[in-house]
Structures are given as C-alpha cells and as structure tokens.
Amino acid sequence: VQALVRLANETGVPLWTFSRGKNLGYGGPEPRTQDMVALDLGRMNRIIEVDDKLCYAVVEPGVTFFDLFEYIEERGLKVWISVPALGWGSVLGNTLDRGYGMTPNGAHVRSLCGMEVVLPHGALVRTGMGAMAGTDLGPLFQGGFGPTLDGLFTQSNLGVVTKTGLWLMPWPDVYISGDVLVEREEDMPKLIDILTELRRLDVIQNNALCGNVVRAATMNGPRSRWYSGEGTIPDERLEEMRQEMGIGQWNAKFAIYGDKGLALRRLEIIKGRFAELDGFEGRARVYEGTGGAQVAYEDIAPQDRTQMAGVPTLKPLETVAWAAENGGHIDAAPIIPARGQGVWDFYQEAKAPYREYGFDLYIGYHLYPRHMVHVTMIFFE
C-alpha cells in the first residue's frame, strides 16, 4: 500500500480506496472521475487478534462483519460484535464512515482504538499507544502522548487505514429483546422522549429502533399483498394493516444485556414507564442459558437473533421487493435532535411530499441518547 500510494503521489493519479463494497475514504460509493484508480483492499482480510478477556479485536480492511462473527463463533470466544443493518461490508470501512449498529457498542467510531495508516506521501503512522514499541496497549487505550489523531481518518481522505483495533462487548449472561407498540400515530413524541431518556440513563443499553406500519409491511411484502391502489396507502388502510399484523402505528425495539438481576430490573423500569400510558404496550422476551450458563445463540428465538444480538444478516435487503420484484430504493438519513415534538414536526414535514408524489412513507428511527437518525426510503420499480 505504501508503494502504491507513493507512486500515485509522484504521478498525480487520484486514488479511490474501498474494501468489500465499502468506501474507506470520504466520497461516493464509486470513483467520482474517470482518472481515479480504485485501490481495493479486500484481500487484506486478516483478523489479526480477538481477545475475549479484555474484549477487543484487531482487523484489516477486508474483514467483513460475517467474517468476524464466524471467526468468533468457530473459536467459542466470549464476545459479541456490533453489526449494521447489512453484514456484508467491511468492519473497518463501516467504522471509519461512522456507521452504527444496535448493541451497546452501536456507535462504532467510539470503539476505534489505535490505527495503522498510510499517509498521502507513503509514510506509515500508528496512532495512540500503537506508536510505541514494546507495548500491547495499542488496541486498549484510546489516548497516547500528545494530540489524538484518530479522528483525522474518519470520513476523510487524509490517509489509507490498513489496520485498526476495535472494542467488543463481553458475552452477556442474559439477553432481553423488547418491544413497545403505540396505537396512535400522534403519540410518537411521548415514545421518543421516554426511549431517549431511558437511553441517557443507561436503562436501555442500545440505540432503540422505531418504525411505522409501512416499515413493518416492507418485511412482509410485496406491496400488492397489502394494497393495489394508486398513490400513497391511505390512513384507513394503514390502520387495517396494523391490526392485521398485530402491531402499533409505531413499533419500537430495544435490548438489554448482561447480569440477570440487573437486566430484569432494567426491564421492570422500562415497563413501568409505559404501563400507565393509554395506547402503549410493552412486550419482552428474556433469554438465558440453561443450568446457569451464559445465553447462547441457539437459546434465542430466530426472530430475536438479529442485529441487536450482534448477528450479521442480509434480511433487510428483502425490503427492495416492496415496489416490484426487480425494484430498488433510495434512502435518506438526516440526523436531528432527539426531542419528541421536533421529531413529530419533522415527520409531518417529510410526510407531505411523500403523499404529494404518491410514495409510501417508510420510517426507521435510530434513537441515541441526544440525537437520532431519521431514515426514510423511496421504493421504486
């Protein structure tokens, strides 16, 4: 990599760096101009180390979430990874692009610890404690001596990252998969405010996911199964669909991990916050190992063996069949403050053009302690 970067620098040829379908720099999903050379790091696919005592991994750019998951499973290591919606991409690429998953380590960039980077003139730099010889603190301590450089290489084209440390989650004794169903559309602000407050208090340990009826239906499509008319699905039909699927107008998912006593107390607090609200229903499934052992993936029902359990999947790709067998989608994910009324106002603003142009409004909110990602999609033939 150093030799190639030096050559590109000397000849003035721009590089576009990617691995396993994921851009490793800042830009689009493919080279922007015809004079760019694509630098594919997909064959740099070593999992250099996974430590299940201190819970970290060291990986190269070509390692996918499926690769890392299978490596851990095959060796019986007691750590869980955090995975994004689709597990086929580069772990390193997703993290550098500030991607997110749905476990307590879901803000992937915060788990970065120590990088190896080829700079634009071909020199090699190791950030943090990795710059020192004779120490194994590189993937363990995020600081170092002097300024912390790691942020320079996230969503940037200031270097080619060839290796990184990544913190993982200890294997939990208990895993709880929970749902909150809300009957009325207009009660969404209450749901947002309560879930994000519980996240700030660390009662809910992961970034909860909240979706509407259309989002649920896209996983049970195609659209023709539910509605064959022109334009946006009418509100009265959405209400019928909600009842047919046994869900709410809003459907939130959250998870709890760790010690059984702590996990059950967290669940008690969460249920208590929603119990007195009319039109809100809380549900949960508690998974634990047999005979006092830690929970195993085979102990978890298939419907809950999802990204919230750190299991990579390609299931969300099924949504592209909503509009047509050979359909596609365009998605947008603006970031907005996690204030319920503000989210409601933004939702109404988004809803109007969808209806004007005849699309079905898909909503998938990713809720963090202080901000949220407002995912919408347009499905088309």
mmCIF file of N, CA and C in Angstrom, residues 57-154:
data_model
loop_
_atom_site.group_PDB
_atom_site.id
_atom_site.type_symbol
_atom_site.label_atom_id
_atom_site.label_comp_id
_atom_site.label_asym_id
_atom_site.label_seq_id
_atom_site.Cartn_x
_atom_site.Cartn_y
_atom_site.Cartn_z
ATOM 1 N N ALA A 57 -10.701 -6.560 19.227
ATOM 2 C CA ALA A 57 -10.217 -7.236 18.022
ATOM 3 C C ALA A 57 -9.282 -6.291 17.282
ATOM 4 N N VAL A 58 -8.396 -6.863 16.469
ATOM 5 C CA VAL A 58 -7.549 -6.088 15.563
ATOM 6 C C VAL A 58 -7.767 -6.671 14.172
ATOM 7 N N VAL A 59 -8.208 -5.827 13.227
ATOM 8 C CA VAL A 59 -8.602 -6.325 11.909
ATOM 9 C C VAL A 59 -8.023 -5.462 10.801
ATOM 10 N N GLU A 60 -7.966 -6.058 9.603
ATOM 11 C CA GLU A 60 -7.591 -5.352 8.384
ATOM 12 C C GLU A 60 -8.852 -4.950 7.611
ATOM 13 N N PRO A 61 -8.720 -4.129 6.553
ATOM 14 C CA PRO A 61 -9.895 -3.591 5.856
ATOM 15 C C PRO A 61 -10.791 -4.635 5.194
ATOM 16 N N GLY A 62 -10.224 -5.792 4.789
ATOM 17 C CA GLY A 62 -11.016 -6.769 4.062
ATOM 18 C C GLY A 62 -11.894 -7.652 4.922
ATOM 19 N N VAL A 63 -11.854 -7.484 6.234
ATOM 20 C CA VAL A 63 -12.661 -8.311 7.140
ATOM 21 C C VAL A 63 -14.087 -7.786 7.169
ATOM 22 N N THR A 64 -15.059 -8.642 6.863
ATOM 23 C CA THR A 64 -16.467 -8.261 6.913
ATOM 24 C C THR A 64 -17.053 -8.613 8.274
ATOM 25 N N PHE A 65 -18.257 -8.120 8.528
ATOM 26 C CA PHE A 65 -18.941 -8.460 9.779
ATOM 27 C C PHE A 65 -19.242 -9.960 9.840
ATOM 28 N N PHE A 66 -19.580 -10.555 8.706
ATOM 29 C CA PHE A 66 -19.772 -12.011 8.681
ATOM 30 C C PHE A 66 -18.470 -12.727 9.026
ATOM 31 N N ASP A 67 -17.342 -12.260 8.468
ATOM 32 C CA ASP A 67 -16.045 -12.886 8.751
ATOM 33 C C ASP A 67 -15.738 -12.867 10.247
ATOM 34 N N LEU A 68 -15.894 -11.696 10.855
ATOM 35 C CA LEU A 68 -15.553 -11.554 12.273
ATOM 36 C C LEU A 68 -16.490 -12.374 13.149
ATOM 37 N N PHE A 69 -17.770 -12.369 12.821
ATOM 38 C CA PHE A 69 -18.751 -13.157 13.582
ATOM 39 C C PHE A 69 -18.414 -14.645 13.518
ATOM 40 N N GLU A 70 -18.135 -15.141 12.305
ATOM 41 C CA GLU A 70 -17.839 -16.574 12.138
ATOM 42 C C GLU A 70 -16.523 -16.953 12.813
ATOM 43 N N TYR A 71 -15.532 -16.079 12.774
ATOM 44 C CA TYR A 71 -14.255 -16.323 13.448
ATOM 45 C C TYR A 71 -14.482 -16.508 14.950
ATOM 46 N N ILE A 72 -15.283 -15.643 15.539
ATOM 47 C CA ILE A 72 -15.563 -15.712 16.974
ATOM 48 C C ILE A 72 -16.362 -16.963 17.317
ATOM 49 N N GLU A 73 -17.363 -17.271 16.487
ATOM 50 C CA GLU A 73 -18.195 -18.450 16.718
ATOM 51 C C GLU A 73 -17.373 -19.738 16.635
ATOM 52 N N GLU A 74 -16.547 -19.848 15.621
ATOM 53 C CA GLU A 74 -15.760 -21.069 15.416
ATOM 54 C C GLU A 74 -14.816 -21.352 16.578
ATOM 55 N N ARG A 75 -14.336 -20.303 17.230
ATOM 56 C CA ARG A 75 -13.367 -20.468 18.316
ATOM 57 C C ARG A 75 -13.999 -20.403 19.693
ATOM 58 N N GLY A 76 -15.320 -20.220 19.737
ATOM 59 C CA GLY A 76 -16.016 -20.177 21.011
ATOM 60 C C GLY A 76 -15.590 -19.020 21.892
ATOM 61 N N LEU A 77 -15.247 -17.886 21.296
ATOM 62 C CA LEU A 77 -14.797 -16.732 22.062
ATOM 63 C C LEU A 77 -16.003 -16.013 22.675
ATOM 64 N N LYS A 78 -15.838 -15.502 23.877
ATOM 65 C CA LYS A 78 -16.950 -14.944 24.633
ATOM 66 C C LYS A 78 -17.051 -13.423 24.458
ATOM 67 N N VAL A 79 -17.277 -13.016 23.225
ATOM 68 C CA VAL A 79 -17.526 -11.603 22.920
ATOM 69 C C VAL A 79 -18.639 -11.508 21.878
ATOM 70 N N TRP A 80 -19.378 -10.393 21.929
ATOM 71 C CA TRP A 80 -20.366 -10.083 20.899
ATOM 72 C C TRP A 80 -19.867 -8.888 20.109
ATOM 73 N N ILE A 81 -20.110 -8.906 18.805
ATOM 74 C CA ILE A 81 -19.765 -7.768 17.974
ATOM 75 C C ILE A 81 -21.004 -6.903 17.761
ATOM 76 N N SER A 82 -20.786 -5.688 17.270
ATOM 77 C CA SER A 82 -21.890 -4.824 16.862
ATOM 78 C C SER A 82 -21.929 -4.809 15.342
ATOM 79 N N VAL A 83 -23.105 -5.007 14.774
ATOM 80 C CA VAL A 83 -23.233 -5.113 13.321
ATOM 81 C C VAL A 83 -24.237 -4.095 12.801
ATOM 82 N N PRO A 84 -24.036 -3.570 11.588
ATOM 83 C CA PRO A 84 -25.005 -2.658 10.982
ATOM 84 C C PRO A 84 -26.161 -3.434 10.366
ATOM 85 N N ALA A 85 -27.027 -2.726 9.656
ATOM 86 C CA ALA A 85 -28.210 -3.361 9.063
ATOM 87 C C ALA A 85 -27.825 -4.531 8.156
ATOM 88 N N LEU A 86 -26.795 -4.340 7.329
ATOM 89 C CA LEU A 86 -26.329 -5.385 6.416
ATOM 90 C C LEU A 86 -24.911 -5.788 6.800
ATOM 91 N N GLY A 87 -24.667 -7.102 6.900
ATOM 92 C CA GLY A 87 -23.404 -7.578 7.435
ATOM 93 C C GLY A 87 -22.327 -7.875 6.414
ATOM 94 N N TRP A 88 -22.542 -7.527 5.154
ATOM 95 C CA TRP A 88 -21.578 -7.944 4.126
ATOM 96 C C TRP A 88 -20.394 -6.982 3.989
ATOM 97 N N GLY A 89 -20.459 -5.795 4.568
ATOM 98 C CA GLY A 89 -19.443 -4.790 4.339
ATOM 99 C C GLY A 89 -18.234 -4.917 5.251
ATOM 100 N N SER A 90 -17.255 -4.080 5.006
ATOM 101 C CA SER A 90 -16.015 -4.040 5.770
ATOM 102 C C SER A 90 -16.266 -3.491 7.170
ATOM 103 N N VAL A 91 -15.764 -4.200 8.187
ATOM 104 C CA VAL A 91 -15.864 -3.711 9.565
ATOM 105 C C VAL A 91 -15.132 -2.379 9.681
ATOM 106 N N LEU A 92 -13.921 -2.340 9.165
ATOM 107 C CA LEU A 92 -13.110 -1.132 9.245
ATOM 108 C C LEU A 92 -13.758 0.006 8.449
ATOM 109 N N GLY A 93 -14.249 -0.302 7.241
ATOM 110 C CA GLY A 93 -14.867 0.728 6.408
ATOM 111 C C GLY A 93 -16.099 1.321 7.044
ATOM 112 N N ASN A 94 -16.963 0.469 7.598
ATOM 113 C CA ASN A 94 -18.166 0.953 8.260
ATOM 114 C C ASN A 94 -17.816 1.843 9.445
ATOM 115 N N THR A 95 -16.794 1.443 10.207
ATOM 116 C CA THR A 95 -16.418 2.204 11.395
ATOM 117 C C THR A 95 -15.835 3.556 11.025
ATOM 118 N N LEU A 96 -14.972 3.582 10.001
ATOM 119 C CA LEU A 96 -14.406 4.855 9.561
ATOM 120 C C LEU A 96 -15.479 5.785 9.014
ATOM 121 N N ASP A 97 -16.540 5.224 8.464
ATOM 122 C CA ASP A 97 -17.628 6.029 7.904
ATOM 123 C C ASP A 97 -18.664 6.397 8.963
ATOM 124 N N ARG A 98 -18.326 6.138 10.237
ATOM 125 C CA ARG A 98 -19.191 6.424 11.378
ATOM 126 C C ARG A 98 -20.518 5.689 11.261
ATOM 127 N N GLY A 99 -20.424 4.438 10.814
ATOM 128 C CA GLY A 99 -21.606 3.597 10.761
ATOM 129 C C GLY A 99 -22.054 3.213 12.156
ATOM 130 N N TYR A 100 -23.223 2.612 12.244
ATOM 131 C CA TYR A 100 -23.770 2.290 13.555
ATOM 132 C C TYR A 100 -24.448 0.928 13.548
ATOM 133 N N GLY A 101 -24.460 0.309 14.720
ATOM 134 C CA GLY A 101 -25.140 -0.965 14.941
ATOM 135 C C GLY A 101 -26.166 -0.819 16.036
ATOM 136 N N MET A 102 -26.575 -1.931 16.626
ATOM 137 C CA MET A 102 -27.719 -1.906 17.539
ATOM 138 C C MET A 102 -27.450 -2.613 18.860
ATOM 139 N N THR A 103 -26.192 -2.665 19.266
ATOM 140 C CA THR A 103 -25.823 -3.177 20.583
ATOM 141 C C THR A 103 -25.290 -2.005 21.405
ATOM 142 N N PRO A 104 -24.875 -2.212 22.664
ATOM 143 C CA PRO A 104 -24.304 -1.102 23.436
ATOM 144 C C PRO A 104 -23.107 -0.439 22.757
ATOM 145 N N ASN A 105 -22.394 -1.153 21.892
ATOM 146 C CA ASN A 105 -21.271 -0.571 21.140
ATOM 147 C C ASN A 105 -21.708 -0.080 19.765
ATOM 148 N N GLY A 106 -22.977 0.310 19.653
ATOM 149 C CA GLY A 106 -23.544 0.630 18.351
ATOM 150 C C GLY A 106 -22.961 1.847 17.663
ATOM 151 N N ALA A 107 -22.412 2.796 18.412
ATOM 152 C CA ALA A 107 -21.716 3.923 17.799
ATOM 153 C C ALA A 107 -20.305 3.452 17.479
ATOM 154 N N HIS A 108 -20.127 2.835 16.309
ATOM 155 C CA HIS A 108 -18.905 2.090 16.013
ATOM 156 C C HIS A 108 -17.642 2.927 16.117
ATOM 157 N N VAL A 109 -17.710 4.183 15.732
ATOM 158 C CA VAL A 109 -16.497 5.003 15.743
ATOM 159 C C VAL A 109 -15.957 5.176 17.161
ATOM 160 N N ARG A 110 -16.824 5.089 18.157
ATOM 161 C CA ARG A 110 -16.374 5.226 19.545
ATOM 162 C C ARG A 110 -15.611 3.998 20.023
ATOM 163 N N SER A 111 -15.709 2.914 19.286
ATOM 164 C CA SER A 111 -14.993 1.691 19.652
ATOM 165 C C SER A 111 -13.625 1.589 18.991
ATOM 166 N N LEU A 112 -13.299 2.531 18.100
ATOM 167 C CA LEU A 112 -11.986 2.534 17.461
ATOM 168 C C LEU A 112 -10.891 2.740 18.498
ATOM 169 N N CYS A 113 -9.848 1.961 18.417
ATOM 170 C CA CYS A 113 -8.733 2.145 19.344
ATOM 171 C C CYS A 113 -7.427 1.756 18.667
ATOM 172 N N GLY A 114 -6.727 2.742 18.152
ATOM 173 C CA GLY A 114 -5.434 2.509 17.528
ATOM 174 C C GLY A 114 -5.535 2.151 16.059
ATOM 175 N N MET A 115 -4.916 2.949 15.204
ATOM 176 C CA MET A 115 -4.948 2.712 13.760
ATOM 177 C C MET A 115 -3.527 2.611 13.203
ATOM 178 N N GLU A 116 -3.429 1.901 12.105
ATOM 179 C CA GLU A 116 -2.237 1.927 11.270
ATOM 180 C C GLU A 116 -2.654 2.582 9.967
ATOM 181 N N VAL A 117 -1.979 3.673 9.588
ATOM 182 C CA VAL A 117 -2.422 4.494 8.460
ATOM 183 C C VAL A 117 -1.251 4.804 7.527
ATOM 184 N N VAL A 118 -1.492 4.665 6.223
ATOM 185 C CA VAL A 118 -0.539 5.120 5.215
ATOM 186 C C VAL A 118 -0.939 6.538 4.817
ATOM 187 N N LEU A 119 -0.033 7.474 5.048
ATOM 188 C CA LEU A 119 -0.303 8.876 4.742
ATOM 189 C C LEU A 119 -0.139 9.145 3.245
ATOM 190 N N PRO A 120 -0.611 10.296 2.737
ATOM 191 C CA PRO A 120 -0.606 10.557 1.294
ATOM 192 C C PRO A 120 0.766 10.503 0.629
ATOM 193 N N HIS A 121 1.842 10.735 1.380
ATOM 194 C CA HIS A 121 3.175 10.666 0.768
ATOM 195 C C HIS A 121 3.822 9.295 0.984
ATOM 196 N N GLY A 122 3.043 8.327 1.537
ATOM 197 C CA GLY A 122 3.528 6.963 1.653
ATOM 198 C C GLY A 122 4.115 6.589 2.989
ATOM 199 N N ALA A 123 4.244 7.536 3.906
ATOM 200 C CA ALA A 123 4.771 7.213 5.238
ATOM 201 C C ALA A 123 3.710 6.476 6.047
ATOM 202 N N LEU A 124 4.172 5.710 7.031
ATOM 203 C CA LEU A 124 3.279 4.929 7.883
ATOM 204 C C LEU A 124 3.210 5.561 9.265
ATOM 205 N N VAL A 125 1.985 5.697 9.800
ATOM 206 C CA VAL A 125 1.823 6.211 11.155
ATOM 207 C C VAL A 125 0.923 5.255 11.933
ATOM 208 N N ARG A 126 1.281 5.015 13.189
ATOM 209 C CA ARG A 126 0.420 4.245 14.097
ATOM 210 C C ARG A 126 -0.053 5.202 15.174
ATOM 211 N N THR A 127 -1.359 5.285 15.360
ATOM 212 C CA THR A 127 -1.911 6.272 16.282
ATOM 213 C C THR A 127 -1.943 5.727 17.705
ATOM 214 N N GLY A 128 -2.082 6.643 18.666
ATOM 215 C CA GLY A 128 -2.204 6.258 20.063
ATOM 216 C C GLY A 128 -0.983 5.524 20.573
ATOM 217 N N MET A 129 -1.219 4.552 21.454
ATOM 218 C CA MET A 129 -0.120 3.805 22.051
ATOM 219 C C MET A 129 0.536 2.855 21.064
ATOM 220 N N GLY A 130 -0.129 2.606 19.924
ATOM 221 C CA GLY A 130 0.459 1.749 18.898
ATOM 222 C C GLY A 130 1.729 2.329 18.305
ATOM 223 N N ALA A 131 1.969 3.611 18.529
ATOM 224 C CA ALA A 131 3.191 4.234 18.025
ATOM 225 C C ALA A 131 4.419 3.823 18.822
ATOM 226 N N MET A 132 4.219 3.246 20.002
ATOM 227 C CA MET A 132 5.340 2.853 20.861
ATOM 228 C C MET A 132 5.732 1.404 20.619
ATOM 229 N N ALA A 133 7.001 1.126 20.703
ATOM 230 C CA ALA A 133 7.475 -0.262 20.618
ATOM 231 C C ALA A 133 7.387 -0.912 21.995
ATOM 232 N N GLY A 134 7.185 -2.231 21.996
ATOM 233 C CA GLY A 134 7.237 -2.982 23.233
ATOM 234 C C GLY A 134 6.029 -2.825 24.127
ATOM 235 N N THR A 135 4.875 -2.460 23.589
ATOM 236 C CA THR A 135 3.657 -2.349 24.393
ATOM 237 C C THR A 135 2.500 -2.982 23.629
ATOM 238 N N ASP A 136 1.548 -3.565 24.372
ATOM 239 C CA ASP A 136 0.348 -4.113 23.734
ATOM 240 C C ASP A 136 -0.868 -3.234 24.017
ATOM 241 N N LEU A 137 -0.638 -1.962 24.338
ATOM 242 C CA LEU A 137 -1.723 -1.039 24.675
ATOM 243 C C LEU A 137 -2.400 -0.432 23.441
ATOM 244 N N GLY A 138 -1.885 -0.697 22.249
ATOM 245 C CA GLY A 138 -2.446 -0.093 21.035
ATOM 246 C C GLY A 138 -3.948 -0.210 20.925
ATOM 247 N N PRO A 139 -4.537 -1.426 21.054
ATOM 248 C CA PRO A 139 -5.991 -1.561 20.940
ATOM 249 C C PRO A 139 -6.729 -1.448 22.284
ATOM 250 N N LEU A 140 -6.025 -1.009 23.340
ATOM 251 C CA LEU A 140 -6.618 -0.990 24.678
ATOM 252 C C LEU A 140 -6.856 0.413 25.226
ATOM 253 N N PHE A 141 -6.007 1.367 24.842
ATOM 254 C CA PHE A 141 -6.082 2.714 25.396
ATOM 255 C C PHE A 141 -6.196 3.698 24.245
ATOM 256 N N GLN A 142 -7.274 4.496 24.256
ATOM 257 C CA GLN A 142 -7.555 5.349 23.101
ATOM 258 C C GLN A 142 -6.688 6.599 23.036
ATOM 259 N N GLY A 143 -6.030 6.939 24.114
ATOM 260 C CA GLY A 143 -5.170 8.114 24.097
ATOM 261 C C GLY A 143 -3.751 7.761 23.701
ATOM 262 N N GLY A 144 -2.852 8.659 23.963
ATOM 263 C CA GLY A 144 -1.447 8.463 23.675
ATOM 264 C C GLY A 144 -0.690 9.646 24.219
ATOM 265 N N PHE A 145 0.438 9.952 23.652
ATOM 266 C CA PHE A 145 1.197 11.130 24.050
ATOM 267 C C PHE A 145 0.904 12.249 23.054
ATOM 268 N N GLY A 146 0.420 13.382 23.551
ATOM 269 C CA GLY A 146 0.115 14.498 22.663
ATOM 270 C C GLY A 146 -1.262 14.373 22.026
ATOM 271 N N PRO A 147 -1.479 15.067 20.910
ATOM 272 C CA PRO A 147 -2.800 15.086 20.269
ATOM 273 C C PRO A 147 -3.252 13.696 19.833
ATOM 274 N N THR A 148 -4.564 13.483 19.882
ATOM 275 C CA THR A 148 -5.153 12.235 19.397
ATOM 276 C C THR A 148 -5.505 12.405 17.924
ATOM 277 N N LEU A 149 -4.935 11.569 17.083
ATOM 278 C CA LEU A 149 -5.033 11.754 15.636
ATOM 279 C C LEU A 149 -6.169 10.981 14.981
ATOM 280 N N ASP A 150 -6.730 9.993 15.683
ATOM 281 C CA ASP A 150 -7.630 9.033 15.025
ATOM 282 C C ASP A 150 -8.780 9.688 14.271
ATOM 283 N N GLY A 151 -9.337 10.769 14.835
ATOM 284 C CA GLY A 151 -10.474 11.404 14.185
ATOM 285 C C GLY A 151 -10.164 11.974 12.815
ATOM 286 N N LEU A 152 -8.879 12.225 12.536
ATOM 287 C CA LEU A 152 -8.499 12.749 11.219
ATOM 288 C C LEU A 152 -8.810 11.771 10.098
ATOM 289 N N PHE A 153 -8.926 10.483 10.439
ATOM 290 C CA PHE A 153 -9.053 9.464 9.402
ATOM 291 C C PHE A 153 -10.454 8.851 9.345
ATOM 292 N N THR A 154 -11.414 9.451 10.056
ATOM 293 C CA THR A 154 -12.808 9.017 9.948
ATOM 294 C C THR A 154 -13.524 9.968 8.997
#
